[in-house]
XYZ file of C-alpha atoms in Angstrom:
713
model
C 63.627 4.247 11.181
C 61.015 6.456 12.922
C 62.232 9.772 13.912
C 61.675 9.444 17.675
C 63.493 6.186 17.835
C 66.276 7.666 15.901
C 66.769 10.314 18.617
C 66.625 7.825 21.432
C 69.223 5.541 19.596
C 71.731 8.500 19.713
C 71.231 9.202 23.324
C 71.330 5.749 24.475
C 74.596 5.180 22.586
C 76.219 7.670 24.869
C 77.294 10.047 22.073
C 75.298 12.710 23.655
C 73.029 13.225 26.637
C 69.937 15.255 27.309
C 69.214 18.073 29.825
C 66.692 17.456 32.509
C 64.472 20.270 34.173
C 62.048 20.124 36.997
C 60.442 23.485 36.309
C 56.700 23.407 36.471
C 55.598 26.814 34.985
C 54.591 27.672 31.600
C 58.268 27.909 30.545
C 58.929 24.407 31.657
C 59.523 23.095 28.255
C 60.139 19.388 29.230
C 63.183 19.502 26.880
C 64.216 15.930 26.924
C 65.291 16.475 23.259
C 67.748 19.314 23.979
C 70.491 16.742 23.569
C 73.591 18.621 24.425
C 75.223 19.600 27.747
C 75.196 23.295 28.611
C 78.879 23.716 27.849
C 78.634 21.778 24.584
C 79.247 23.576 21.332
C 77.964 22.162 18.074
C 81.067 21.886 15.770
C 80.911 18.467 14.258
C 79.019 17.770 10.946
C 77.636 14.598 12.517
C 75.671 16.869 14.761
C 73.568 18.178 11.806
C 70.823 15.537 11.604
C 70.710 14.870 15.337
C 70.095 18.426 16.312
C 67.646 19.499 13.783
C 65.890 16.111 14.089
C 65.267 16.924 17.771
C 63.676 20.037 16.697
C 61.448 18.275 14.174
C 60.560 15.783 16.901
C 59.271 18.792 19.028
C 57.219 20.177 16.076
C 55.361 16.949 16.190
C 53.679 17.853 19.469
C 52.108 20.922 17.821
C 51.306 19.574 14.382
C 47.686 18.313 15.005
C 47.058 21.529 17.091
C 48.092 23.750 14.311
C 45.341 22.229 12.147
C 42.583 22.221 14.761
C 43.205 25.787 16.031
C 42.749 27.038 12.615
C 39.852 24.842 11.448
C 37.508 23.831 14.159
C 37.051 27.480 15.493
C 36.021 28.394 11.872
C 32.824 27.901 9.951
C 33.769 25.185 7.366
C 33.465 22.276 9.746
C 31.276 21.052 12.507
C 32.280 19.050 15.573
C 30.062 15.950 16.035
C 28.507 14.742 19.186
C 30.960 11.743 19.455
C 33.911 14.273 19.756
C 35.842 14.762 23.074
C 34.688 17.465 25.383
C 37.973 19.202 24.795
C 37.587 19.401 21.031
C 33.924 20.618 21.507
C 35.019 23.354 23.879
C 37.676 24.379 21.524
C 35.123 24.768 18.692
C 32.867 26.588 21.015
C 35.519 28.988 22.287
C 35.144 27.570 25.741
C 38.843 26.715 26.314
C 40.055 26.535 29.847
C 43.494 25.882 31.321
C 42.857 22.129 31.605
C 41.923 21.648 27.911
C 44.246 19.102 26.305
C 44.949 21.409 23.450
C 45.740 24.425 25.512
C 49.332 23.662 26.143
C 51.592 26.616 25.239
C 54.591 24.836 26.675
C 54.672 22.476 23.714
C 55.411 25.576 21.546
C 58.125 26.655 23.852
C 59.631 23.192 23.651
C 60.307 23.847 20.071
C 61.514 27.435 20.636
C 63.744 26.463 23.490
C 65.207 23.816 21.371
C 65.831 26.271 18.538
C 67.262 28.875 20.968
C 69.575 26.302 22.467
C 70.833 25.153 18.908
C 71.426 28.761 17.881
C 73.442 29.563 20.962
C 75.589 26.531 20.633
C 76.012 26.031 16.906
C 79.315 27.423 15.736
C 78.590 29.336 12.590
C 82.372 29.336 11.819
C 82.992 25.684 12.010
C 83.823 24.076 8.703
C 86.399 22.921 6.357
C 88.698 25.912 5.618
C 90.508 24.045 2.828
C 87.271 23.654 0.809
C 85.608 26.959 2.093
C 82.878 25.097 3.788
C 80.919 26.054 6.740
C 79.070 23.123 8.216
C 75.975 24.841 9.744
C 75.117 27.768 7.652
C 72.074 26.200 5.989
C 70.938 24.471 9.278
C 71.176 27.697 11.145
C 68.978 29.389 8.679
C 66.405 26.569 8.965
C 66.306 26.813 12.681
C 65.773 30.446 12.511
C 62.965 29.979 10.108
C 61.307 27.162 12.208
C 61.608 29.233 15.328
C 59.956 32.123 13.517
C 57.197 29.960 12.205
C 56.599 28.479 15.689
C 56.296 31.842 17.294
C 53.886 32.937 14.633
C 51.679 29.979 15.224
C 51.817 30.609 19.039
C 51.030 34.282 18.893
C 48.149 33.791 16.255
C 46.687 31.238 18.788
C 47.259 33.356 22.005
C 47.489 37.011 20.872
C 50.106 37.995 23.182
C 53.068 35.841 24.230
C 56.378 35.835 26.105
C 59.275 36.473 23.684
C 62.183 34.329 24.694
C 65.204 34.257 22.404
C 67.761 32.721 24.671
C 67.741 29.127 25.874
C 66.023 28.258 29.192
C 68.331 25.865 30.953
C 67.684 26.457 34.669
C 64.702 26.987 36.968
C 65.793 30.527 37.682
C 65.751 31.344 33.906
C 62.278 29.760 33.516
C 60.857 32.032 36.358
C 62.288 35.166 34.945
C 60.031 37.689 33.394
C 59.994 38.056 29.649
C 58.381 40.737 27.566
C 54.849 39.993 26.374
C 54.675 40.683 22.648
C 51.626 40.860 20.338
C 51.379 39.827 16.725
C 52.767 43.017 15.283
C 55.740 42.857 17.819
C 56.438 39.177 17.029
C 56.452 39.967 13.285
C 58.727 42.947 13.846
C 61.245 40.756 15.690
C 61.367 37.936 13.318
C 61.166 39.835 10.165
C 64.487 41.554 11.354
C 65.807 38.150 12.585
C 65.284 36.275 9.178
C 66.786 38.982 7.063
C 70.333 37.525 7.196
C 69.136 34.138 6.343
C 66.691 35.108 3.667
C 68.393 33.571 0.557
C 70.354 30.884 2.223
C 70.360 27.546 0.590
C 68.472 24.563 2.088
C 70.261 21.769 4.137
C 71.329 18.862 2.274
C 69.425 16.192 4.183
C 69.514 12.801 2.585
C 67.205 11.319 5.198
C 65.805 12.254 8.553
C 64.282 8.632 9.259
C 60.954 7.343 8.209
C 59.381 7.514 4.840
C 59.268 11.302 4.286
C 61.267 13.224 1.729
C 63.457 15.347 3.913
C 62.963 18.204 1.302
C 59.290 18.409 2.560
C 60.605 19.201 6.033
C 62.035 22.536 5.174
C 60.408 25.653 6.378
C 61.243 28.043 3.553
C 62.396 31.280 4.903
C 60.629 33.318 2.011
C 57.250 31.961 2.865
C 57.671 32.304 6.557
C 58.805 35.868 5.922
C 55.868 36.410 3.666
C 53.578 35.229 6.375
C 55.233 37.689 8.878
C 54.757 40.516 6.551
C 51.129 39.565 5.612
C 50.119 39.429 9.280
C 51.835 42.688 10.141
C 50.156 44.193 7.093
C 46.624 43.243 8.248
C 47.343 44.193 11.867
C 48.734 47.668 11.047
C 46.905 48.302 7.753
C 50.098 48.509 5.951
C 49.973 48.361 2.001
C 53.844 48.491 2.058
C 54.007 45.366 4.216
C 51.571 43.679 1.866
C 53.877 44.427 -0.972
C 56.728 42.882 0.898
C 54.662 39.754 1.635
C 53.834 39.566 -2.125
C 57.532 39.917 -3.100
C 58.490 37.195 -0.449
C 56.047 34.676 -1.736
C 57.129 35.429 -5.354
C 60.784 34.882 -4.362
C 59.998 31.449 -3.328
C 58.069 30.611 -6.414
C 60.959 31.576 -8.706
C 64.174 31.140 -6.799
C 66.253 28.031 -7.389
C 67.544 27.199 -3.950
C 69.226 23.639 -3.582
C 67.664 22.434 -6.886
C 64.181 23.588 -6.139
C 61.984 23.900 -9.227
C 60.061 27.003 -10.127
C 56.736 26.562 -8.419
C 53.690 26.563 -10.713
C 50.042 25.967 -9.560
C 50.107 22.849 -11.692
C 47.109 21.858 -13.836
C 45.445 19.783 -11.219
C 41.681 20.315 -11.583
C 38.333 18.456 -11.496
C 36.089 18.796 -14.462
C 33.061 17.512 -16.267
C 33.985 15.449 -19.404
C 32.108 17.463 -21.975
C 33.574 15.817 -25.175
C 31.485 14.079 -27.770
C 28.238 15.166 -26.302
C 25.285 17.234 -27.572
C 23.951 18.776 -24.364
C 21.326 18.124 -21.842
C 21.941 15.725 -18.922
C 23.772 13.350 -21.135
C 26.596 16.119 -21.210
C 27.434 15.198 -17.646
C 29.591 12.158 -17.678
C 31.910 11.282 -14.911
C 34.038 13.928 -13.262
C 37.599 13.686 -14.254
C 40.752 14.701 -12.467
C 44.162 15.941 -13.979
C 47.080 14.814 -11.982
C 49.536 17.705 -11.015
C 51.939 18.415 -13.729
C 54.802 19.281 -11.427
C 55.487 20.860 -7.942
C 58.212 22.544 -6.072
C 60.502 19.486 -6.034
C 59.278 17.953 -9.272
C 57.234 15.222 -7.486
C 54.485 14.284 -10.084
C 51.926 13.579 -7.322
C 52.721 16.051 -4.557
C 51.788 19.758 -4.340
C 52.831 19.972 -0.622
C 55.816 22.383 0.206
C 56.226 21.738 3.863
C 55.016 18.781 6.091
C 55.755 17.815 9.864
C 56.732 14.213 9.888
C 54.659 12.075 12.165
C 54.941 8.595 13.652
C 53.249 5.804 11.732
C 51.132 4.518 14.747
C 49.728 5.903 17.823
C 51.734 3.699 20.108
C 54.987 4.953 18.673
C 54.529 8.530 19.912
C 53.331 11.397 17.894
C 50.637 10.013 15.824
C 48.569 12.048 13.145
C 45.426 12.100 15.094
C 43.729 14.131 12.322
C 43.244 10.907 10.384
C 40.972 9.722 13.158
C 39.182 13.000 13.772
C 38.215 13.627 10.053
C 37.601 10.128 8.984
C 35.621 7.054 9.994
C 38.060 4.586 11.357
C 38.140 0.927 12.383
C 40.599 -0.790 14.827
C 38.536 -3.195 16.865
C 35.349 -1.364 16.251
C 34.004 1.429 14.087
C 34.834 4.938 15.253
C 32.924 7.808 13.657
C 34.567 10.912 12.637
C 34.615 13.815 15.055
C 34.694 16.491 12.452
C 32.570 16.798 9.406
C 31.994 19.548 6.803
C 29.600 22.229 7.844
C 26.338 22.984 5.962
C 27.900 26.373 5.199
C 30.664 24.826 3.376
C 28.242 22.569 1.477
C 26.074 25.371 0.435
C 28.980 27.693 -0.502
C 30.397 24.939 -2.896
C 27.006 24.225 -4.437
C 26.630 28.044 -5.000
C 29.594 28.320 -7.270
C 29.108 28.486 -11.169
C 30.782 25.957 -13.320
C 31.713 27.510 -16.624
C 33.423 25.704 -19.478
C 33.736 25.124 -23.283
C 31.417 22.365 -24.417
C 32.368 19.904 -27.295
C 31.505 22.589 -29.884
C 33.872 25.165 -28.191
C 30.756 27.205 -27.066
C 30.540 28.554 -23.542
C 28.408 26.439 -21.331
C 27.273 26.672 -17.668
C 26.615 23.646 -15.653
C 23.482 24.494 -13.622
C 21.455 22.279 -11.067
C 18.664 21.707 -13.550
C 21.308 19.816 -15.837
C 22.191 17.444 -12.985
C 20.387 14.198 -11.947
C 19.151 13.967 -8.386
C 21.881 11.469 -7.551
C 24.525 13.847 -8.889
C 23.197 16.656 -6.658
C 23.096 14.311 -3.730
C 26.681 13.384 -4.332
C 27.666 17.081 -4.109
C 28.368 17.624 -7.796
C 26.466 20.815 -8.059
C 28.735 23.899 -8.346
C 32.403 23.498 -7.261
C 33.689 20.045 -7.926
C 36.480 20.170 -5.296
C 33.957 19.404 -2.490
C 32.916 15.933 -3.793
C 36.653 15.318 -4.670
C 37.567 15.954 -0.853
C 34.603 14.578 0.810
C 32.981 11.072 0.564
C 29.906 9.957 2.631
C 28.287 6.550 2.183
C 26.757 3.624 4.025
C 28.833 0.522 3.879
C 30.190 -2.382 5.758
C 33.594 -1.111 7.197
C 36.312 -3.019 8.542
C 35.137 -6.287 10.016
C 31.709 -4.925 10.728
C 28.802 -7.142 9.995
C 26.275 -4.395 9.756
C 26.465 -1.320 7.471
C 27.417 2.014 8.978
C 27.841 5.500 7.820
C 31.399 6.173 6.593
C 32.978 9.542 6.143
C 36.295 10.053 4.221
C 37.990 13.281 3.938
C 40.763 12.660 1.377
C 43.135 15.477 2.676
C 43.609 13.540 5.886
C 44.728 10.233 4.865
C 48.509 10.862 5.056
C 50.775 9.869 7.943
C 52.234 13.336 7.793
C 50.741 16.780 8.506
C 50.788 19.435 5.689
C 51.751 22.826 6.634
C 52.216 24.619 3.311
C 51.158 23.684 -0.177
C 51.194 25.253 -3.544
C 47.732 26.396 -3.756
C 47.833 28.037 -0.349
C 51.025 29.749 -1.300
C 49.447 31.347 -4.441
C 46.242 32.378 -2.552
C 48.420 34.185 0.042
C 50.146 35.832 -2.950
C 46.667 36.896 -4.164
C 45.681 38.164 -0.685
C 49.015 40.203 -0.390
C 48.733 41.694 -3.936
C 45.179 42.670 -3.257
C 45.986 44.462 0.070
C 48.930 46.043 -1.654
C 46.506 47.781 -4.124
C 46.548 45.500 -7.048
C 43.195 43.682 -7.119
C 43.300 42.925 -10.964
C 46.825 41.182 -10.381
C 45.258 39.038 -7.746
C 42.279 38.102 -9.875
C 44.473 36.397 -12.451
C 45.750 33.952 -9.826
C 42.163 32.902 -9.284
C 41.032 32.730 -12.951
C 43.784 32.448 -15.579
C 47.109 31.857 -13.758
C 50.154 34.078 -14.185
C 52.631 34.501 -16.865
C 54.293 37.654 -18.318
C 51.688 37.560 -21.178
C 48.846 37.540 -18.726
C 50.409 40.305 -16.708
C 50.975 42.470 -19.781
C 47.378 42.134 -20.983
C 45.426 42.033 -17.824
C 47.306 43.746 -15.158
C 49.792 46.441 -16.504
C 47.495 48.572 -18.448
C 45.410 49.181 -15.456
C 48.220 50.502 -13.257
C 49.948 53.262 -15.299
C 51.850 55.151 -12.784
C 55.797 54.594 -12.447
C 55.374 53.387 -8.932
C 52.847 50.773 -10.038
C 55.023 49.737 -13.012
C 58.140 49.525 -10.757
C 56.263 47.136 -8.453
C 54.639 44.962 -11.033
C 58.006 44.645 -12.975
C 59.285 42.746 -9.940
C 57.206 39.840 -10.801
C 58.531 37.982 -13.818
C 56.672 34.705 -14.847
C 58.583 33.537 -17.944
C 55.940 32.015 -20.409
C 58.345 29.289 -21.267
C 58.132 27.972 -17.556
C 54.806 29.293 -16.382
C 52.192 28.252 -18.888
C 48.562 29.079 -18.236
C 45.715 28.627 -20.586
C 46.506 31.713 -22.697
C 49.595 32.079 -24.757
C 48.599 35.657 -25.802
C 45.738 37.873 -25.946
C 43.733 39.752 -28.641
C 41.924 43.042 -28.007
C 38.964 44.578 -29.672
C 38.330 48.281 -29.631
C 35.369 50.396 -30.577
C 35.556 53.100 -33.239
C 37.063 55.598 -30.843
C 39.654 53.409 -29.256
C 38.252 52.009 -26.165
C 39.015 48.427 -25.484
C 35.757 46.581 -25.279
C 37.104 42.934 -25.052
C 40.225 40.992 -24.271
C 40.239 37.503 -25.551
C 42.788 34.839 -24.447
C 44.351 32.931 -27.323
C 44.537 29.322 -26.074
C 47.454 27.032 -26.368
C 46.701 23.929 -28.092
C 45.309 21.122 -26.068
C 45.497 23.527 -23.121
C 44.587 21.033 -20.387
C 47.682 18.851 -20.965
C 50.012 21.709 -22.092
C 49.184 24.010 -19.207
C 50.992 24.017 -15.787
C 49.369 27.327 -14.459
C 45.734 26.568 -13.703
C 43.732 29.513 -12.104
C 42.918 28.353 -8.571
C 39.092 28.938 -8.986
C 39.357 27.086 -12.268
C 40.445 23.864 -10.366
C 36.894 23.153 -9.395
C 34.644 25.596 -11.373
C 35.665 25.049 -15.047
C 37.326 27.840 -16.783
C 36.787 30.764 -14.296
C 38.039 33.456 -16.767
C 34.892 32.602 -18.964
C 32.650 33.569 -16.203
C 31.714 37.246 -16.744
C 30.217 37.432 -13.324
C 33.345 36.479 -11.600
C 35.052 39.744 -10.469
C 35.872 42.746 -12.631
C 35.707 41.799 -16.404
C 36.841 44.900 -18.184
C 37.726 48.409 -17.419
C 36.396 49.427 -13.863
C 33.042 50.996 -13.560
C 32.916 54.109 -11.501
C 30.440 57.024 -10.708
C 33.148 59.274 -12.433
C 32.973 57.418 -15.677
C 31.890 59.965 -18.388
C 28.761 58.379 -19.429
C 27.093 61.523 -20.613
C 29.878 62.354 -22.872
C 29.926 58.937 -24.309
C 26.194 59.055 -24.982
C 26.661 62.509 -26.628
C 28.884 61.025 -29.381
C 26.801 60.950 -32.520
C 26.637 58.165 -34.713
C 29.668 58.043 -37.123
C 28.646 59.458 -40.609
C 29.068 57.256 -43.512
C 31.820 58.342 -45.757
C 30.842 60.202 -48.921
C 32.889 60.905 -52.139
C 34.573 64.227 -52.221
C 33.740 66.319 -55.369
C 36.636 66.158 -57.980
C 36.655 70.017 -58.241
C 35.728 72.872 -55.955
C 33.659 74.604 -58.595
C 31.343 73.571 -61.316
C 32.699 73.373 -64.771
C 31.482 75.791 -67.377
C 29.381 74.512 -70.254
C 32.248 74.350 -72.916
C 34.620 72.591 -70.499
C 31.906 70.131 -69.465
C 30.745 69.667 -73.024
C 34.200 68.810 -74.222
C 34.189 65.692 -72.199
C 30.612 64.600 -73.527
C 29.280 63.196 -76.776
C 26.629 65.391 -78.355
C 25.694 67.096 -75.001
C 22.348 68.840 -74.506
C 21.542 71.809 -72.345
C 19.186 69.680 -70.383
C 22.077 67.274 -69.494
C 24.218 70.165 -68.549
C 21.432 71.327 -66.140
C 21.328 67.949 -64.572
C 24.960 67.968 -64.200
C 24.856 71.256 -62.280
C 22.143 69.958 -60.043
C 24.193 66.747 -59.237
C 27.274 68.778 -58.583
C 25.544 71.060 -56.180
C 24.105 68.012 -54.352
C 27.633 66.474 -54.071
C 29.028 69.695 -52.656
C 26.214 70.009 -50.181
C 26.658 66.251 -49.153
C 30.331 66.757 -48.737
C 29.952 69.818 -46.723
C 27.433 68.174 -44.640
C 29.706 65.161 -44.171
C 32.702 67.500 -43.221
C 30.542 69.138 -40.667
C 29.227 65.788 -39.186
C 32.710 64.227 -38.999
C 34.059 67.422 -37.414
C 31.226 67.121 -34.738
C 31.907 63.376 -34.415
C 35.603 63.732 -33.914
C 35.217 66.690 -31.604
C 32.828 64.555 -29.311
C 35.094 61.641 -29.514
C 38.109 63.792 -28.583
C 36.040 65.323 -25.570
C 35.083 61.871 -24.410
C 38.510 60.339 -24.797
C 40.091 63.081 -22.874
C 37.556 62.617 -20.112
C 37.825 58.803 -20.328
C 41.648 58.880 -20.069
C 41.523 61.221 -17.067
C 39.020 58.750 -15.465
C 40.777 55.702 -16.579
C 44.205 56.907 -15.252
C 42.811 58.328 -12.227
C 40.659 55.432 -11.146
C 43.404 53.261 -9.995
C 45.006 56.190 -8.185
C 41.801 56.761 -6.336
C 41.945 55.478 -2.796
C 38.351 55.129 -2.774
C 38.033 53.246 -5.918
C 40.946 50.894 -5.006
C 39.303 50.275 -1.747
C 36.052 49.267 -3.476
C 37.556 46.877 -5.802
C 39.899 45.390 -3.029
C 36.812 44.703 -0.974
C 35.148 42.866 -3.824
C 38.200 40.936 -4.826
C 38.952 39.999 -1.065
C 35.564 38.391 -0.850
C 36.485 36.299 -3.910
C 39.837 35.436 -2.287
C 38.357 34.531 1.094
C 35.693 32.323 -0.723
C 38.473 30.693 -2.576
C 40.509 29.978 0.344
C 37.411 28.227 1.901
C 36.883 26.154 -1.306
C 40.536 25.180 -1.827
C 41.801 24.938 1.658
C 38.861 23.469 3.722
C 40.026 21.114 6.450
C 43.630 22.334 6.273
C 43.562 24.551 9.453
C 43.435 27.882 7.732
C 39.912 29.106 7.990
C 39.845 30.844 11.412
C 43.079 32.653 10.665
C 41.830 33.673 7.204
C 38.736 35.241 8.805
C 40.923 36.848 11.535
C 43.077 38.531 9.015
C 40.004 40.127 7.431
C 38.592 41.218 10.791
C 41.990 42.963 11.317
C 42.414 44.578 7.740
C 38.796 45.816 7.548
C 38.517 46.546 11.263
C 35.359 44.405 11.340
C 34.859 41.656 13.664
C 31.654 40.491 12.001
C 33.889 38.349 9.866
C 34.238 36.205 13.047
C 31.016 37.011 14.887
C 29.070 36.323 11.601
C 30.089 32.718 11.338
C 26.884 30.875 10.707
C 25.724 28.093 13.221
C 28.750 28.739 15.255
C 28.185 28.413 19.023
C 29.826 31.219 20.910
C 30.826 33.299 17.928
C 28.922 36.364 19.223
C 31.641 36.671 21.947
C 34.241 37.401 19.245
C 32.992 40.986 19.110
C 35.723 41.667 21.689
C 39.099 41.284 20.197
C 40.678 39.761 23.229
C 38.185 36.805 22.778
C 39.766 35.899 19.552
C 42.523 34.149 21.334
C 43.332 31.434 23.770
C 44.577 32.073 27.276
C 46.376 30.031 29.722
C 46.983 30.303 33.454
C 47.102 34.047 33.595
C 50.594 33.913 32.007
C 49.807 33.914 28.213
C 47.136 35.319 25.986
C 45.547 38.662 25.349
C 43.629 39.303 28.380
C 40.829 41.936 28.902
C 42.393 45.384 29.405
C 45.677 44.513 27.946
C 44.970 46.033 24.633
C 42.735 48.782 23.573
C 39.813 46.869 21.888
C 39.301 48.612 18.571
C 36.392 46.255 17.873
C 34.356 47.948 20.582
């Protein structure tokens, strides 16, 4: 049964009835799904599904918008000429009050339903004999949904009224409420969610329709992580970034209501390089490995949270994204309104694909090894682009003539994805980087995480107690989290500096791994790419290059003389047969040479050892100080952040993330060029002013000029 029909059936049966309101201002939520009378208290277990389902129904109204606000204002897609004027204006930052997507009251409809539920649900109601409380899990989820909705609202508008009590009358809707910016919203809801952070999920067997109800949860740990991450970038707080990383990690490993530990899976797209000898023949069909597991153990799903949508437009809240991103046919062919941008096409093609060939030698797939047809089919560089995007000419539907057809595979589902596993791990990488641990973040992109990876590639570079205390919070048991490497071997030079760290592969690593590095999902084995991020110990202008160059070549070992003085003739002669004086003279010359060689060796080895000792003292000082240097960390953070941002584009394109990913960088680095520099983006220049990053509505909501000191100016 469809969700909306389910709500109606309850109301029509007379079990409950809805409130009606005639308010017309921004806080007129139109709450026809606040389905309890004002004096009704929720105490009955049968209320569980109906109340929360009403909230989920209201989420449907903002689901499509959540994607569009985050995607069409970014630079990974272009809006085509056949799109509606409202969609074009949204993409060009020309959104007026009448734009169909500029409806903040839809967000407040969700919020008001949440506020109503929280004010009426009896948290003490339950079965005392069995120690049960009926609504503990549902209350936690409603708090989480409300926090998530407010975060989407304030990301879109910049400054919004904070309303935490239900609006039930016209007088209440016309009252003044405090305008709150991103940092303020994060402050409030971080505190609000603390009490519910570790609460189990509700036990929903069904909410109607064909969606697994587990995919309708808004995990409190992820929502809290998002709140901390946004507050971190707005305020420049590394401590908030640390808290965000811990929240994302908690979701990954905690077992709440039977949730599995969340691995990245071994889902990836790759060239089949087996049984080939090189050249263009090496490039057979691109293959895909199906996800090995996900949060809820579904073999084919890496989604964490979805908003359930109706199956057809006539039924109510239909997933319009399927029509906007894809060519469709009902009675005639309708072309897609949104297509990948040239920037995304070029970004994907610019990536380097590195892997082992059939002989276990490292190979790089460059454009000159691809046929013209493969290049035209977007097989150059990162293979995820061609996995997600299909463009061809064909007969479509009942069309007689051939037509251009576009398919974006991420938008062929009835329901709308909000959180998925790759997005979660990329946010973890972003938080770890801002927290000051860029090498930790890098492993998420290249190898994937396990305790072995952290011990070999992370911990040695962060030697302080504060660092080790933080890093020790993150335990990825190798029995559960299984990346390519089971362990590492290290090679050092003669004086102890690690010159290479080599992963020891698990057998048949593709099938036996479940923690694929995110960049490796489309670019081969990213950890083989020596140009991808920092490879070994960090470079620095403070590195003791001169002292290293001053180390002489280590002298070859010579044999030490057996005695300190030459033997006299009689002693020497007693060991010889018929000795001659000439032979004794030769012995004396050889002995003198051996003593001289030994003394020379001793002097040389002392000089060598002293030079090594001097260098190693300087090296250790540099090594241990490098990662406690604010300037050095900032340099490496910047480099790693560019890799993470690129990876978010490659992995999360079309998912409604890009504009907000760029906005977080503009905040963190205090650099609006992340937004103004979007290529071929009409109107991007106006984003030099921070207030223009956001939508506005009717003078009541939004970050208007003069309401905030514009740090971007």
